[in-house]
Tab-separated table of C-alpha atoms in Angstrom:
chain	number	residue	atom	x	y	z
A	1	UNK	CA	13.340	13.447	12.668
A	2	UNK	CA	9.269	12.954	11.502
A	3	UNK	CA	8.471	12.603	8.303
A	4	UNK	CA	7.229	15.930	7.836
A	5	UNK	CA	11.178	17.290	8.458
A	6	UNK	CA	12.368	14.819	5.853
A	7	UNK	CA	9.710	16.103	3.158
A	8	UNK	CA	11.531	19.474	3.562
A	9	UNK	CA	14.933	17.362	3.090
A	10	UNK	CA	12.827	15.598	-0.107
A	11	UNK	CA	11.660	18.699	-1.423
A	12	UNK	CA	14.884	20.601	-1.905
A	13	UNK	CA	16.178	17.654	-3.499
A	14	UNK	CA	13.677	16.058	-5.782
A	15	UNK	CA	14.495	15.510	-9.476
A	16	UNK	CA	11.192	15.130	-11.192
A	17	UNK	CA	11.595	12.627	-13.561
A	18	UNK	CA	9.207	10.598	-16.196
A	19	UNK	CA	5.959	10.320	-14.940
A	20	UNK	CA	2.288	9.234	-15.676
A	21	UNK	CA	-1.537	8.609	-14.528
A	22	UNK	CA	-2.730	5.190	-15.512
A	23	UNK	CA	-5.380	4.502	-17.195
A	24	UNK	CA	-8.179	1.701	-16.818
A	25	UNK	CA	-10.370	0.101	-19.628
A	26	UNK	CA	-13.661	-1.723	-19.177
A	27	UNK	CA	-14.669	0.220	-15.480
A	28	UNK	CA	-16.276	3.291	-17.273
A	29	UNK	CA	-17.787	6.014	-14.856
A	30	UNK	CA	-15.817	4.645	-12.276
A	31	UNK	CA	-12.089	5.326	-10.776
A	32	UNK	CA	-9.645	3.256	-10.080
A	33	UNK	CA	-6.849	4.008	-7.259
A	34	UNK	CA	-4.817	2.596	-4.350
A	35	UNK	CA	-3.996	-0.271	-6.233
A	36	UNK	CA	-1.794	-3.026	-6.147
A	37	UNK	CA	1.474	-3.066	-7.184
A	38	UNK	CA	1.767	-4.763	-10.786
A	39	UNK	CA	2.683	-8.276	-10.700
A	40	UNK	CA	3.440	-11.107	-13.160
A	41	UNK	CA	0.782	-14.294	-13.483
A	42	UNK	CA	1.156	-16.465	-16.026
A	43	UNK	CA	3.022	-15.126	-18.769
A	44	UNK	CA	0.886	-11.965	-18.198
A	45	UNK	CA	1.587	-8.824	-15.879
A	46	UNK	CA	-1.491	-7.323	-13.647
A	47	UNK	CA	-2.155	-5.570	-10.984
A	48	UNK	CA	-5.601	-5.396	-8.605
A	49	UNK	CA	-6.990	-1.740	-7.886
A	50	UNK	CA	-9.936	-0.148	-6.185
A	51	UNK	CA	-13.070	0.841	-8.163
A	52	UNK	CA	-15.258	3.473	-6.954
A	53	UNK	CA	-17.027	5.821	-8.192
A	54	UNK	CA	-16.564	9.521	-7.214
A	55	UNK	CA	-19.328	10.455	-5.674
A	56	UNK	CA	-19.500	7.344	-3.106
A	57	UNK	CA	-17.725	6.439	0.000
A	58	UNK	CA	-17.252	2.640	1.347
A	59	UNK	CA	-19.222	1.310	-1.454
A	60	UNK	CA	-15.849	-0.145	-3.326
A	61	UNK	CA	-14.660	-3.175	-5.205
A	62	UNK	CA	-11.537	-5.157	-5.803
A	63	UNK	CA	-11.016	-6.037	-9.342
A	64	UNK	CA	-8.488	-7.675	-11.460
A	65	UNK	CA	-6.688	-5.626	-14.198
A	66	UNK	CA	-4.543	-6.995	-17.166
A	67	UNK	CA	-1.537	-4.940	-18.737
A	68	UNK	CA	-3.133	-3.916	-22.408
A	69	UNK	CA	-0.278	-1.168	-23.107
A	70	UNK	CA	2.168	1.616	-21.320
A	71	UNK	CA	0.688	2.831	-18.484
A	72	UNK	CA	-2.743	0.969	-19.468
A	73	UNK	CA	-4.595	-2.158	-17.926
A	74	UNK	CA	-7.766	-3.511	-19.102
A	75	UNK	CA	-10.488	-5.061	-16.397
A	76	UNK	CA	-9.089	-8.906	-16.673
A	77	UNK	CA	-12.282	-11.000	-18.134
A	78	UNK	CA	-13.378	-14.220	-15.683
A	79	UNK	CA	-11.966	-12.574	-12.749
A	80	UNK	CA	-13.793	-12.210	-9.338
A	81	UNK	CA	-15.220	-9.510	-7.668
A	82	UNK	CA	-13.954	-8.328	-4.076
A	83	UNK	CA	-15.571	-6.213	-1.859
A	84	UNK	CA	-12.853	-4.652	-1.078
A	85	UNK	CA	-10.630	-1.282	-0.239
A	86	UNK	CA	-6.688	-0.713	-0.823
A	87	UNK	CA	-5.525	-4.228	-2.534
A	88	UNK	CA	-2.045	-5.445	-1.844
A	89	UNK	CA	-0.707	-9.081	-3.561
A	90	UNK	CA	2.301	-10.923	-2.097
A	91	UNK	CA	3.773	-14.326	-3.456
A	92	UNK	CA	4.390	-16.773	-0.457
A	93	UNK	CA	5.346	-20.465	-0.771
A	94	UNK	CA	4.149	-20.111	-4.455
A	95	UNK	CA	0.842	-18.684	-3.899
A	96	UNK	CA	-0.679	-15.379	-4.291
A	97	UNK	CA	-2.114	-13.495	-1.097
A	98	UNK	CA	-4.204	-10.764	-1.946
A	99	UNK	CA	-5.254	-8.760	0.830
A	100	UNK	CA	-7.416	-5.673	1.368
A	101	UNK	CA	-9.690	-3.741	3.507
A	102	UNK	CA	-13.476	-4.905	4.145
A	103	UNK	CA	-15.543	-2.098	5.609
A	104	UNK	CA	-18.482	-3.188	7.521
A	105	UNK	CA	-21.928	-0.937	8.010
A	106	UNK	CA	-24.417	-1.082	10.405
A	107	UNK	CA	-27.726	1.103	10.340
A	108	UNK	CA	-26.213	2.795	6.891
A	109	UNK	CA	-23.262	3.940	8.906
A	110	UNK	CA	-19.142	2.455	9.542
A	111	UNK	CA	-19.270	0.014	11.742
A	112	UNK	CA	-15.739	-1.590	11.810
A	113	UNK	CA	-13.313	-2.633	8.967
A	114	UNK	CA	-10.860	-6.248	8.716
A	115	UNK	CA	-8.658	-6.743	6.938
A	116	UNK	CA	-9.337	-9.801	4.535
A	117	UNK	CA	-6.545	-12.623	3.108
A	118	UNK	CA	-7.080	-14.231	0.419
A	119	UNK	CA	-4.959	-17.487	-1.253
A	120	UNK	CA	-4.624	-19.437	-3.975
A	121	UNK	CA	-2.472	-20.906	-7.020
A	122	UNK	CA	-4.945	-19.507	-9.433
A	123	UNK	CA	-4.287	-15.319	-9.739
A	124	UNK	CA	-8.438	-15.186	-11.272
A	125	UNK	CA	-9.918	-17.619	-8.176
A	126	UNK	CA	-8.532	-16.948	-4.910
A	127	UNK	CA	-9.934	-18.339	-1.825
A	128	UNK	CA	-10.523	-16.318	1.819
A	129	UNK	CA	-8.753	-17.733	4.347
A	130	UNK	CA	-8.780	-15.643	7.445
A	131	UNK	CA	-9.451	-12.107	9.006
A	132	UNK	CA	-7.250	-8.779	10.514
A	133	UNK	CA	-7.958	-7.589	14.003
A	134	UNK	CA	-10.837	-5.208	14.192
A	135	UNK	CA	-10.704	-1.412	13.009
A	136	UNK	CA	-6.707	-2.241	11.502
A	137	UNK	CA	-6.219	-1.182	7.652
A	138	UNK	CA	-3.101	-1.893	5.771
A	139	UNK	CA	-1.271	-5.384	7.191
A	140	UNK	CA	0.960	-6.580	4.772
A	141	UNK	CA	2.969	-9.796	4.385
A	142	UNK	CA	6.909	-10.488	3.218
A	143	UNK	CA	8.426	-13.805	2.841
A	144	UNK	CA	11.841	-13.852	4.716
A	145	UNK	CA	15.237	-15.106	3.685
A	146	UNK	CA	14.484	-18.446	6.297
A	147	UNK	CA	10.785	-19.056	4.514
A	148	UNK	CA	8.955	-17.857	7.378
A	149	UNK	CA	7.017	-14.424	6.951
A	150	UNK	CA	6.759	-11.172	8.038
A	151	UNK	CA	3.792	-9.740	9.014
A	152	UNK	CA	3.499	-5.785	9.259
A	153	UNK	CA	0.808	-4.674	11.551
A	154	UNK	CA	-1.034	-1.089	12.114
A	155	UNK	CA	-2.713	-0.643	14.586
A	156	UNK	CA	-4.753	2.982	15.114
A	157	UNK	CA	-6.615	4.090	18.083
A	158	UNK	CA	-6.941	6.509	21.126
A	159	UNK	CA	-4.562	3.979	22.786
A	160	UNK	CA	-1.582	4.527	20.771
A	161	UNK	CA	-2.054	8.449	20.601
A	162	UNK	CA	-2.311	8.926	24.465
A	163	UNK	CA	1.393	6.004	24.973
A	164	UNK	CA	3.375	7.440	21.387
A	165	UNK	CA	2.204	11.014	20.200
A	166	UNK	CA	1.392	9.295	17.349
A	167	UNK	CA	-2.315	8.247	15.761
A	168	UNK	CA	-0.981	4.946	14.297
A	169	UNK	CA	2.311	3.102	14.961
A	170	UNK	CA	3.592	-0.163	12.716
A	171	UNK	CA	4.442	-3.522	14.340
A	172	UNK	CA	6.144	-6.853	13.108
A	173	UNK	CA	5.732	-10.312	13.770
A	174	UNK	CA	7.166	-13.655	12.742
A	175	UNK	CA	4.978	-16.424	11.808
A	176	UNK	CA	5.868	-20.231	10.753
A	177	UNK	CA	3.105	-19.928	7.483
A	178	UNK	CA	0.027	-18.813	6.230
A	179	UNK	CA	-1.988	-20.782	8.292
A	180	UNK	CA	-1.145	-19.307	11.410
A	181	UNK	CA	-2.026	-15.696	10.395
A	182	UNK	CA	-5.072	-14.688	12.416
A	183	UNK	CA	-6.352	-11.743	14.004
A	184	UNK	CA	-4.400	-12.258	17.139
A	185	UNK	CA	-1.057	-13.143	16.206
A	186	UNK	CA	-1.337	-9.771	14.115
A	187	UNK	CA	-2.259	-7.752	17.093
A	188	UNK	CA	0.054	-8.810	19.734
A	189	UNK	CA	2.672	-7.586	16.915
A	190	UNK	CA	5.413	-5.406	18.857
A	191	UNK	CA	6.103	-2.218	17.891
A	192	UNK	CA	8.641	-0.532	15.474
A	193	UNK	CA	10.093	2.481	16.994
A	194	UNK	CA	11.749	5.681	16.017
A	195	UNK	CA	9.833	5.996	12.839
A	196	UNK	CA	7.116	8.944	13.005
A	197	UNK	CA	7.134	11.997	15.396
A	198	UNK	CA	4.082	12.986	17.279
A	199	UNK	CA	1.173	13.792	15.293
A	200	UNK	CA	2.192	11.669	12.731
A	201	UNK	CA	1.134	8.187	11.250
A	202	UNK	CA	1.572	5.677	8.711
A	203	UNK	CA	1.950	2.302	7.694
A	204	UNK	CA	3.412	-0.288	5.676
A	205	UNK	CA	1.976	-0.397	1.753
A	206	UNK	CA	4.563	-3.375	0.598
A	207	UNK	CA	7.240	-5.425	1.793
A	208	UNK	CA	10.233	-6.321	-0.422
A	209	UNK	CA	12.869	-9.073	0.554
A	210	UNK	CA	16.127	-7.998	0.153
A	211	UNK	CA	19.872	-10.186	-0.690
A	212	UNK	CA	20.937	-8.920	2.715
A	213	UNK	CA	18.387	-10.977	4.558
A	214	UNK	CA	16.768	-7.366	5.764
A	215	UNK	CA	13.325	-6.300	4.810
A	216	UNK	CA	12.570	-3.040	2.517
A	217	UNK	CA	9.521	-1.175	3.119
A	218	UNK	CA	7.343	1.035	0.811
A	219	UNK	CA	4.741	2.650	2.771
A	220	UNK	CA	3.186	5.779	3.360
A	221	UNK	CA	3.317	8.605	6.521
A	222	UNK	CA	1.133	11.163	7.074
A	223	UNK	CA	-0.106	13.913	8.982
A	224	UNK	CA	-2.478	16.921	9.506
A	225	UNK	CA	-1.297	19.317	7.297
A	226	UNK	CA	-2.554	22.885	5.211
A	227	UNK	CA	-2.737	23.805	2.102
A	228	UNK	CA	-3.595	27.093	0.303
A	229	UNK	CA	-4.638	28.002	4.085
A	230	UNK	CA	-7.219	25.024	4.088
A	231	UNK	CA	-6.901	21.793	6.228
A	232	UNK	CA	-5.391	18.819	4.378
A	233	UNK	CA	-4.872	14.852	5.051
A	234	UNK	CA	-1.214	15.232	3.847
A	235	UNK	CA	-0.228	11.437	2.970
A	236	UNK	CA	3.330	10.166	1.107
A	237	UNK	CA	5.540	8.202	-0.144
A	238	UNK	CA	8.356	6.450	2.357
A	239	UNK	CA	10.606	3.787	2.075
A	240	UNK	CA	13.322	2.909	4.846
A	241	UNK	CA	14.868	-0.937	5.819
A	242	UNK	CA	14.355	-2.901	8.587
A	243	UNK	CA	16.299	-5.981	10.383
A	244	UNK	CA	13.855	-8.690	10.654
A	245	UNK	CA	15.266	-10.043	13.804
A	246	UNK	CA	15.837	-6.779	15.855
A	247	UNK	CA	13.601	-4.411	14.142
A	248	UNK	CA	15.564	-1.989	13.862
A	249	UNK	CA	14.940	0.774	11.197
A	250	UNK	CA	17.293	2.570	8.460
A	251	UNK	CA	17.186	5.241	5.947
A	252	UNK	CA	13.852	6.225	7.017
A	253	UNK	CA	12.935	8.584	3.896
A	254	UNK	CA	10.073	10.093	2.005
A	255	UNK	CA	10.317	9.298	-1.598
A	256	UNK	CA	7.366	11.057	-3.410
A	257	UNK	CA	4.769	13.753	-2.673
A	258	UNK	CA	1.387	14.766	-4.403
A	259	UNK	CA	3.424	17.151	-6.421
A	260	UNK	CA	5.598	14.331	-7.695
A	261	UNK	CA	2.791	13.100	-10.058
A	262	UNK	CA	0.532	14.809	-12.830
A	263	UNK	CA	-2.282	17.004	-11.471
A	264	UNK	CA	-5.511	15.980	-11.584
A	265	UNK	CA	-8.698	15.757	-10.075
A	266	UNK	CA	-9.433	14.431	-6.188
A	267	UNK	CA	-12.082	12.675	-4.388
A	268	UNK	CA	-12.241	15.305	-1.844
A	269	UNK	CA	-11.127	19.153	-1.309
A	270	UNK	CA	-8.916	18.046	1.631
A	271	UNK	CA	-7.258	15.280	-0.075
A	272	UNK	CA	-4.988	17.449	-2.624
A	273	UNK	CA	-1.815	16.376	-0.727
A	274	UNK	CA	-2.761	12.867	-0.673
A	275	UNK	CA	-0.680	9.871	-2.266
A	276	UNK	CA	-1.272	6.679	-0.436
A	277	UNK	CA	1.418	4.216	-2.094
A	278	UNK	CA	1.100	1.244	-3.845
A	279	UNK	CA	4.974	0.239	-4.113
A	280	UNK	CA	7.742	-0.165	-6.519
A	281	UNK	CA	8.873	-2.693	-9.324
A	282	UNK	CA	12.145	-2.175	-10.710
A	283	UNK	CA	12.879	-1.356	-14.118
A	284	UNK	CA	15.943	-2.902	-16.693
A	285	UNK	CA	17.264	0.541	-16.320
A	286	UNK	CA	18.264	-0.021	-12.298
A	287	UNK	CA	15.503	2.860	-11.617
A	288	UNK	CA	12.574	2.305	-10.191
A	289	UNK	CA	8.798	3.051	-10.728
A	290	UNK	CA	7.201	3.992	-8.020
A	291	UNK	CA	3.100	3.450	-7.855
A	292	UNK	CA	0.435	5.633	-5.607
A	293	UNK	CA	-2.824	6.215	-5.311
A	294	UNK	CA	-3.535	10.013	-6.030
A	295	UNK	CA	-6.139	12.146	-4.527
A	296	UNK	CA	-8.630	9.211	-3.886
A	297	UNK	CA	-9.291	8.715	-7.562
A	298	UNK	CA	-6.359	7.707	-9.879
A	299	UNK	CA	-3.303	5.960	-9.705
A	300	UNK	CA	0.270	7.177	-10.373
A	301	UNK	CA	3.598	6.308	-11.356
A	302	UNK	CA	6.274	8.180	-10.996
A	303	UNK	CA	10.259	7.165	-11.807
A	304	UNK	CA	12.597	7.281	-8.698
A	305	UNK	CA	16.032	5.743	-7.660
A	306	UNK	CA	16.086	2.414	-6.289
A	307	UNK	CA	15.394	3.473	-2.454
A	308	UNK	CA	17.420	0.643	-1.005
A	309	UNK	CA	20.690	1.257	-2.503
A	310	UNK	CA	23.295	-0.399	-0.185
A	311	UNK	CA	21.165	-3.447	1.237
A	312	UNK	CA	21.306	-5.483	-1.830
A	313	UNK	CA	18.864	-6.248	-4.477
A	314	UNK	CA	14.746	-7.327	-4.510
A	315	UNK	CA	14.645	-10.883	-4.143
A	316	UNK	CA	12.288	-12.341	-7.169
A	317	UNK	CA	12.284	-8.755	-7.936
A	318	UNK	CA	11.234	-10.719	-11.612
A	319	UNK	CA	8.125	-11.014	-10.324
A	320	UNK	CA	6.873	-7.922	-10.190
């Protein structure tokens, strides 16, 4: 079953429950989306997000945001500035890895686009420290039950359409540490299968240990869709558990649409079904809120139930 069968299962299910766009002090005439997830730093909870302003593509920036209220972050004073798309933190051997999406032009036009790590102790001064393959958005990084880590790949290319059906698939590797994450270990990841149907694509937004030594994944799938008879990039929320060892995939399920979040403005007229996801941190409540990039210009949360019911609980889910 592709992702598009199990929005139809999603849809005649959903319970729309407490939700909210954020909003973002200190960036004025500019939007911020496809964030991070929020995180805790000293005392202090923040999250990283994409600023952009509306009328540009591929001109964006990384920036640091502090938690001033509900559902409101302030630009974080003293923090750096990353030229950056699509921020993603993970806390490995008690650092923070920020990673995030560098687009590179050539004669005013894409050229290619990395992914770029970034380390450090220090959640306002992180360091670069290495490079994705070329043309590979979205890697993301999990630290496993044994203290090595996971590394989610996605690769995207003519290649993988012509062997799978599919425009992007997700791989997984092992690696000892940080140090050893390069461009190459990341693209000789092998392959995930059984989880989108031809047509389809997506990838891996964040990675969440869990108590039963398995890995749950927040991430988005997607495919060419219509709506109100006009072509659309439909993108969503998915969630579904893998064994680190055999890579083998459960509960494979979409867990939030466009239509699961206010309405609002977007970036583009063919990007009204599009929520690219951020993640989830849990709440006291045993619920969880779910975060996505909306449209290309805001960020979401929405309330859902924890999506990995039955594989234990988010390790250091107090971090986030």
């Amino acid at each position: 079953m592709g992702v598009r069968e199990l929005r139809e299962a999603f849809e005649r299910t959903y319970v729309h429950r407490e939700s909210a766009v954020l909003r973002f002090l200190g960036v004025d005439g500019w939007d911020v989306y496809n964030c991070s997830i929020p995180f805790r730093a000293g005392g202090k909870r923040y999250l990283f997000g994409r600023v952009e302003r509306r009328v540009e593509w591929m001109r964006s920036f990384v920036r640091l945001f502090e938690e001033c209220g509900p559902d409101q972050w302030r630009l974080a004073p003293d923090s750096m500035i990353y030229q950056l798309e699509d921020p993603y933190i993970a806390q490995i051997g008690g650092e923070f890895v920020l990673g995030g999406t560098h687009v590179r032009m050539g004669a005013g036009k894409l050229d290619t686009y990395y992914g770029y790590f970034y380390r450090g102790k220090e959640i306002r001064d992180l360091y670069y420290f290495t490079t994705g393959p070329d043309y590979m958005k979205d890697i993301r990084l999990v630290e496993l039950a044994d203290g090595k880590i996971g590394v989610f790949s996605r690769p995207r290319n003519e290649e993988i359409m012509a062997r799978y059906g599919s425009e992007s698939m997700l791989g997984f590797t092992v690696i000892d540490s940080l140090d050893q994450l390069s461009a190459e270990a990341v693209e000789k990841a092998p392959y995930i299968p059984g989880l989108f149907g031809e047509g389809e694509w997506g990838g891996c937004n964040q990675a969440y240990l869990l108590e039963s030594g398995k890995v749950g994944v927040i991430g988005h799938g997607s495919y060419p869709g219509e709506k109100d008879r006009e072509p659309v990039a439909v993108y969503m929320n998915i969630s579904f558990v893998m064994d680190p060892r055999s890579r083998a995939v459960e509960d494979l399920r979409v867990i939030g649409t466009r239509d699961s979040y206010p309405q609002g403005p977007t970036k583009m007229p063919n990007l009204t079904d599009c929520a690219f996801t951020s993640g989830i941190v849990m709440r006291k409540d045993g619920m969880a809120d779910l975060y996505s990039g909306i449209g290309d210009c805001m960020e979401g949360r929405v309330v859902i139930p924890y999506p990995f019911e039955g594989h234990g609980a988010i390790v250091n889910a107090k971090d986030f």
